[in-house]
Short mmCIF file of C-alpha atoms in Angstrom, two decimals:
data_model
loop_
_atom_site.label_atom_id
_atom_site.label_comp_id
_atom_site.label_asym_id
_atom_site.label_seq_id
_atom_site.Cartn_x
_atom_site.Cartn_y
_atom_site.Cartn_z
CA MET A 1 94.54 90.85 71.26
CA THR A 2 94.10 87.09 71.48
CA ALA A 3 91.88 85.25 73.93
CA GLU A 4 94.99 83.92 75.65
CA ASP A 5 96.14 87.48 76.34
CA SER A 6 92.81 88.54 77.81
CA PRO A 7 92.68 88.61 81.62
CA PRO A 8 90.48 85.95 83.25
CA SER A 9 87.00 87.03 84.28
CA SER A 10 87.84 86.14 87.90
CA TYR A 11 90.63 88.74 87.84
CA ILE A 12 88.32 91.45 86.52
CA GLY A 13 85.63 90.49 89.04
CA MET A 14 88.06 90.73 91.95
CA GLU A 15 89.31 94.10 90.69
CA VAL A 16 85.75 95.42 90.66
CA VAL A 17 85.13 94.18 94.23
CA ILE A 18 88.41 95.72 95.43
CA ALA A 19 87.58 99.04 93.72
CA LEU A 20 84.17 99.27 95.40
CA ALA A 21 85.59 98.28 98.79
CA SER A 22 88.43 100.81 98.46
CA VAL A 23 86.13 103.70 97.63
CA LEU A 24 83.40 102.93 100.19
CA GLY A 25 85.78 102.01 103.00
CA ASN A 26 88.09 104.99 102.64
CA VAL A 27 85.25 107.47 102.14
CA MET A 28 83.97 106.23 105.50
CA VAL A 29 87.42 106.83 107.01
CA VAL A 30 87.39 110.47 105.86
CA TRP A 31 83.76 110.82 106.96
CA ALA A 32 84.55 109.36 110.38
CA VAL A 33 87.30 111.93 110.94
CA LYS A 34 84.91 114.68 109.88
CA ILE A 35 82.11 113.75 112.29
CA ASN A 36 84.24 112.66 115.27
CA ARG A 37 86.09 115.54 116.90
CA SER A 38 88.34 113.22 118.87
CA LEU A 39 89.73 111.90 115.58
CA ARG A 40 90.74 115.39 114.41
CA ASP A 41 94.28 114.82 115.60
CA THR A 42 97.47 115.64 113.74
CA THR A 43 98.11 111.92 113.17
CA PHE A 44 94.84 111.63 111.33
CA TYR A 45 95.78 114.40 108.91
CA PHE A 46 98.10 111.77 107.46
CA VAL A 47 95.51 109.00 107.82
CA VAL A 48 93.07 111.09 105.76
CA SER A 49 95.79 111.74 103.17
CA LEU A 50 96.38 107.98 102.95
CA ALA A 51 92.63 107.36 102.66
CA LEU A 52 92.26 109.90 99.83
CA ALA A 53 95.06 108.19 97.89
CA ASP A 54 93.26 104.86 98.36
CA VAL A 55 89.96 106.38 97.20
CA ALA A 56 91.73 107.52 94.02
CA VAL A 57 93.10 103.99 93.51
CA GLY A 58 89.61 102.52 93.73
CA ALA A 59 87.89 105.23 91.70
CA PHE A 60 90.46 105.79 88.93
CA VAL A 61 93.47 103.48 88.94
CA ILE A 62 91.68 100.13 89.14
CA PRO A 63 89.10 100.96 86.41
CA LEU A 64 91.95 102.16 84.17
CA ALA A 65 93.94 99.02 84.99
CA ILE A 66 90.99 96.87 83.93
CA ILE A 67 90.66 98.78 80.66
CA ILE A 68 94.39 98.52 79.98
CA SER A 69 94.39 94.77 80.71
CA THR A 70 91.99 94.27 77.79
CA GLY A 71 94.65 95.47 75.34
CA LEU A 72 93.65 99.11 74.85
CA LYS A 73 95.52 100.86 72.06
CA THR A 74 96.39 104.45 72.82
CA HIS A 75 99.12 107.03 72.41
CA PHE A 76 102.33 106.35 74.31
CA TYR A 77 102.12 109.38 76.57
CA SER A 78 98.46 108.73 77.42
CA CYS A 79 99.41 105.27 78.62
CA LEU A 80 102.45 106.66 80.42
CA MET A 81 100.32 109.21 82.27
CA VAL A 82 98.01 106.44 83.56
CA ALA A 83 101.05 104.52 84.82
CA CYS A 84 102.47 107.65 86.45
CA ILE A 85 99.21 108.34 88.29
CA LEU A 86 99.54 104.94 89.96
CA LEU A 87 103.16 105.73 90.88
CA VAL A 88 102.14 109.09 92.39
CA LEU A 89 99.40 107.52 94.52
CA THR A 90 101.69 104.73 95.67
CA GLN A 91 104.42 107.17 96.64
CA SER A 92 101.96 109.40 98.48
CA SER A 93 100.82 106.36 100.49
CA ILE A 94 104.41 105.50 101.44
CA LEU A 95 105.16 109.07 102.51
CA ALA A 96 101.89 109.26 104.48
CA LEU A 97 102.87 106.08 106.33
CA LEU A 98 106.32 107.56 107.00
CA ALA A 99 104.76 110.77 108.33
CA ILE A 100 102.45 108.74 110.59
CA ALA A 101 105.42 106.78 111.97
CA ILE A 102 107.40 109.98 112.68
CA ASP A 103 104.35 111.59 114.29
CA ARG A 104 103.79 108.62 116.61
CA TYR A 105 107.49 108.59 117.50
CA LEU A 106 107.40 112.26 118.52
CA ARG A 107 104.23 111.60 120.49
CA VAL A 108 105.92 109.07 122.77
CA LYS A 109 109.42 110.61 122.70
CA ILE A 110 108.43 114.18 123.66
CA PRO A 111 104.92 113.90 125.17
CA LEU A 112 105.19 117.17 127.09
CA SER A 113 106.19 119.33 124.12
CA TYR A 114 104.47 117.30 121.37
CA LYS A 115 101.56 119.73 120.93
CA ARG A 116 103.93 122.66 120.69
CA VAL A 117 106.14 120.94 118.12
CA VAL A 118 103.50 119.17 116.00
CA THR A 119 100.87 121.82 115.32
CA PRO A 120 97.95 121.39 112.90
CA LYS A 121 99.56 123.93 110.57
CA ARG A 122 102.82 121.99 110.47
CA ALA A 123 100.96 118.73 109.97
CA GLY A 124 99.05 120.25 107.06
CA THR A 125 102.31 121.52 105.57
CA ALA A 126 103.78 118.01 105.91
CA VAL A 127 100.80 116.53 104.04
CA VAL A 128 101.27 119.02 101.18
CA ALA A 129 105.01 118.29 101.10
CA CYS A 130 104.33 114.53 100.90
CA TRP A 131 102.07 115.01 97.89
CA LEU A 132 104.55 117.33 96.17
CA VAL A 133 107.38 114.80 96.59
CA ALA A 134 105.05 112.03 95.38
CA LEU A 135 104.24 114.07 92.28
CA ILE A 136 107.92 114.62 91.50
CA VAL A 137 108.84 110.96 92.00
CA GLY A 138 105.79 109.56 90.23
CA LEU A 139 105.89 111.90 87.23
CA THR A 140 109.63 111.48 86.58
CA PRO A 141 108.97 109.05 83.67
CA MET A 142 106.98 111.78 81.92
CA PHE A 143 110.19 113.81 81.59
CA GLY A 144 112.17 111.21 79.70
CA TRP A 145 112.94 108.18 81.88
CA ASN A 146 110.62 105.86 79.97
CA ASN A 147 110.57 103.28 77.16
CA LEU A 148 109.69 105.55 74.24
CA GLN A 149 112.96 104.67 72.48
CA ASN A 150 111.83 101.02 72.30
CA PHE A 151 109.02 101.84 69.84
CA PRO A 152 109.60 102.41 66.12
CA THR A 153 108.21 105.75 65.00
CA ASN A 154 107.62 107.55 61.74
CA ASP A 155 107.03 111.18 60.91
CA SER A 156 103.26 111.00 61.44
CA GLN A 157 103.58 109.33 64.86
CA GLN A 158 106.66 111.08 66.20
CA PRO A 159 107.05 111.62 69.09
CA ASN A 160 103.89 109.90 70.42
CA PRO A 161 103.28 106.51 68.75
CA ILE A 162 100.12 104.46 69.20
CA ILE A 163 100.84 101.37 71.30
CA THR A 164 99.09 98.56 73.18
CA CYS A 165 99.03 100.09 76.63
CA LYS A 166 100.78 98.06 79.33
CA PHE A 167 102.61 99.29 82.41
CA GLU A 168 105.87 97.47 81.68
CA GLU A 169 105.80 98.63 78.05
CA VAL A 170 105.99 102.32 78.94
CA ILE A 171 107.76 102.40 82.33
CA SER A 172 111.48 101.66 82.40
CA MET A 173 112.41 98.79 84.72
CA LYS A 174 115.62 100.66 85.57
CA TYR A 175 113.48 103.54 86.86
CA MET A 176 111.23 101.13 88.80
CA VAL A 177 114.12 99.24 90.42
CA TYR A 178 116.98 101.73 90.84
CA PHE A 179 115.00 104.91 91.45
CA ASN A 180 111.52 103.94 92.66
CA PHE A 181 112.24 100.79 94.68
CA PHE A 182 115.82 101.22 95.88
CA ILE A 183 115.41 104.92 96.79
CA TRP A 184 111.75 105.74 97.40
CA VAL A 185 110.19 102.46 98.57
CA LEU A 186 112.69 100.19 100.32
CA PRO A 187 114.59 102.81 102.43
CA PRO A 188 111.36 104.40 103.78
CA LEU A 189 110.01 100.95 104.68
CA VAL A 190 113.22 100.05 106.53
CA PHE A 191 113.25 103.45 108.26
CA MET A 192 109.62 102.98 109.35
CA LEU A 193 110.44 99.54 110.72
CA ILE A 194 113.22 101.07 112.81
CA ILE A 195 110.91 103.86 114.02
CA TYR A 196 108.20 101.43 115.16
CA VAL A 197 110.76 99.26 116.94
CA GLU A 198 111.93 102.38 118.78
CA ILE A 199 108.31 103.40 119.54
CA PHE A 200 107.54 100.02 121.11
CA TYR A 201 110.81 100.14 123.05
CA ILE A 202 110.02 103.59 124.48
CA ILE A 203 106.44 102.65 125.38
CA HIS A 204 107.40 99.43 127.12
CA LYS A 205 110.21 101.23 128.95
CA GLN A 206 107.82 103.93 130.17
CA LEU A 207 105.21 101.38 131.21
CA ASN A 208 107.77 99.43 133.23
CA HIS A 209 109.41 102.37 135.00
CA SER A 210 108.25 105.34 137.01
CA LEU A 211 107.66 108.42 134.90
CA ASN A 212 108.44 112.05 135.32
CA LYS A 213 106.33 113.66 138.02
CA ALA A 214 105.29 116.33 135.55
CA ILE A 215 103.04 113.87 133.76
CA SER A 216 102.27 111.49 136.63
CA GLN A 217 98.94 113.17 137.31
CA THR A 218 97.69 112.34 133.82
CA ASP A 219 97.84 108.57 134.52
CA PRO A 220 100.86 107.68 132.36
CA SER A 221 100.04 103.99 132.22
CA ARG A 222 96.72 104.87 130.58
CA TYR A 223 98.37 107.31 128.17
CA TYR A 224 101.12 104.94 127.06
CA GLY A 225 98.71 102.03 127.00
CA LYS A 226 96.60 103.87 124.46
CA GLU A 227 99.70 104.85 122.52
CA LEU A 228 100.82 101.21 122.43
CA LYS A 229 97.45 100.06 121.10
CA LEU A 230 97.36 102.72 118.39
CA ALA A 231 101.01 102.11 117.46
CA LYS A 232 100.23 98.41 116.98
CA SER A 233 97.30 99.27 114.72
CA LEU A 234 99.33 101.66 112.57
CA ALA A 235 102.25 99.22 112.44
CA LEU A 236 99.76 96.65 111.14
CA VAL A 237 98.81 99.09 108.36
CA LEU A 238 102.51 99.33 107.47
CA PHE A 239 102.90 95.54 107.56
CA PHE A 240 100.04 94.98 105.12
CA PHE A 241 101.37 97.70 102.85
CA ALA A 242 104.76 95.98 102.74
CA ILE A 243 103.45 92.49 102.01
CA SER A 244 101.09 93.92 99.38
CA TRP A 245 103.71 95.86 97.41
CA LEU A 246 106.96 93.95 97.87
CA PRO A 247 105.96 91.00 95.61
CA LEU A 248 105.41 93.29 92.63
CA HIS A 249 108.68 95.12 93.25
CA ILE A 250 110.49 91.78 93.54
CA LEU A 251 109.00 90.78 90.18
CA ASN A 252 110.31 94.05 88.74
CA CYS A 253 113.79 93.23 90.05
CA ILE A 254 113.58 89.78 88.46
CA THR A 255 112.48 91.34 85.18
CA LEU A 256 115.47 93.70 85.19
CA PHE A 257 118.21 91.39 86.43
CA SER A 258 116.98 88.04 85.09
CA PRO A 259 114.46 88.68 82.31
CA THR A 260 112.84 85.25 82.24
CA PRO A 261 109.20 84.85 81.17
CA LYS A 262 106.74 85.04 84.09
CA THR A 263 103.34 83.35 84.17
CA LYS A 264 100.46 85.78 83.84
CA ASN A 265 98.75 84.36 86.92
CA ILE A 266 101.68 85.43 89.12
CA ILE A 267 101.51 88.93 87.66
CA TYR A 268 97.73 89.11 88.21
CA VAL A 269 98.12 88.01 91.84
CA ALA A 270 100.84 90.62 92.44
CA ILE A 271 98.65 93.35 90.91
CA LEU A 272 95.63 92.28 92.98
CA LEU A 273 97.75 92.45 96.14
CA THR A 274 98.80 96.04 95.40
CA HIS A 275 95.25 97.14 94.63
CA GLY A 276 93.80 95.16 97.54
CA ASN A 277 95.96 97.09 99.99
CA SER A 278 93.77 100.14 99.34
CA ALA A 279 90.77 98.27 100.77
CA VAL A 280 92.55 96.85 103.84
CA ASN A 281 93.18 99.96 105.94
CA PRO A 282 89.51 100.77 106.79
CA VAL A 283 89.08 97.18 107.99
CA ILE A 284 92.11 97.56 110.28
CA TYR A 285 90.78 100.85 111.65
CA ALA A 286 87.34 99.32 112.28
CA PHE A 287 88.66 96.32 114.19
CA ARG A 288 91.61 97.95 115.97
CA ILE A 289 90.63 101.56 116.75
CA LYS A 290 87.50 101.98 118.86
CA LYS A 291 86.74 105.57 117.87
CA PHE A 292 86.79 104.65 114.19
CA ARG A 293 84.56 101.66 114.88
CA THR A 294 82.08 103.83 116.77
CA ALA A 295 82.05 106.41 113.96
CA PHE A 296 81.56 103.70 111.31
CA VAL A 297 78.60 102.28 113.23
CA LYS A 298 77.10 105.75 113.55
CA ILE A 299 77.50 106.45 109.82
CA TRP A 300 76.01 103.07 108.93
CA ALA A 301 73.05 103.49 111.29
CA GLN A 302 72.27 107.07 110.32
CA PHE A 303 72.85 107.10 106.57
CA VAL A 304 72.46 103.48 105.47
CA CYS A 305 69.84 102.13 107.88
CA CYS A 306 68.20 105.59 108.06
CA LYS A 307 68.09 105.61 111.85
CA LYS A 308 68.04 108.97 113.57
CA VAL A 309 70.78 109.65 116.09
CA LYS A 310 69.21 111.00 119.23
CA LEU A 311 70.17 114.56 120.07
CA SER A 312 70.61 113.66 123.73
CA ALA A 313 73.10 110.97 122.78
CA ARG A 314 75.05 113.46 120.73
CA LYS A 315 75.05 115.95 123.59
CA ALA A 316 76.17 113.29 126.03
CA THR A 317 79.01 112.37 123.70
CA ARG A 318 80.07 116.00 123.44
CA ARG A 319 79.96 116.42 127.23
CA LYS A 320 82.05 113.27 127.66
CA GLU A 321 84.62 114.48 125.10
CA CYS A 322 84.80 117.87 126.79
CA SER A 323 85.28 116.22 130.19
CA GLU A 324 88.03 113.99 128.81
CA ARG A 325 89.88 116.97 127.35
CA LYS A 326 89.80 118.77 130.68
CA MET A 327 91.14 115.72 132.51
CA ARG A 328 94.09 115.26 130.16
CA GLU A 329 97.11 117.51 129.86
CA ILE A 330 98.40 115.39 127.02
CA SER A 331 95.97 114.41 124.27
CA ASP A 332 95.47 110.72 123.66
CA ILE A 333 93.80 108.84 120.88
#
């Protein structure tokens, strides 16, 4: 590998920073859900699933991407497996975002029967289903839709030649564009956009009109106000996911339909955007969702600054949470 082919040190440095931020931030998200009972809501089953995928990106995908960028020579299927792991994690993130959008839609569309319809068991089943679909979609190249036929082989190497490992060398652009992007990325993003538009429409309609007497005693303006705030936060997560991943998919389309040489800097920026998305979500939660922010502060104070959390404060928090549950017929976040 020549010096010109080597990635700039600034790129590697930014990848390292993103990896650390992804792991630490998303571990705190999972931790926050564990220690805060009010965050143990069906929606946050999917948030935790999304966070675990982002932890894996920071802990495994980014380090492997750095190694690959240095021109690592390995067997074709070893390189292909690394590429497929990234595809699986990306697809699981998309499906988790889709599940979150559907969950929030049901929450505002059928508030009275939401708890009966969306049970923890069903939410857990949905999480498992998302990961199974992600595995099928992401591992499809392992079963033949790849670029193995582009490499000359001999009897000693067949059917697994040693190559310089690069994503575009092993993954077919037809798979990435026709199957991955046009079927499993773009339609879910468009569908989620439609869902959030409908969510905001329902919330604003309910805030501007009198509600059913059956839920009037639960202070509907407060309920839908909280739903609006959370919906905005989760829509922001979707927005950043879209702007982080669409540039790379657009580059893939250009590669397939108009294979002109692309500058390496553009490719590096597109890759950094996709990896950086894994570090963004905890920041959004911290600034936009109060209960996450409170949990993050508690974790930081107790386990980083080594400050003891007073037992009385914990008891007061529990009493407050219990009182809130008794006052609400419909759970709110």
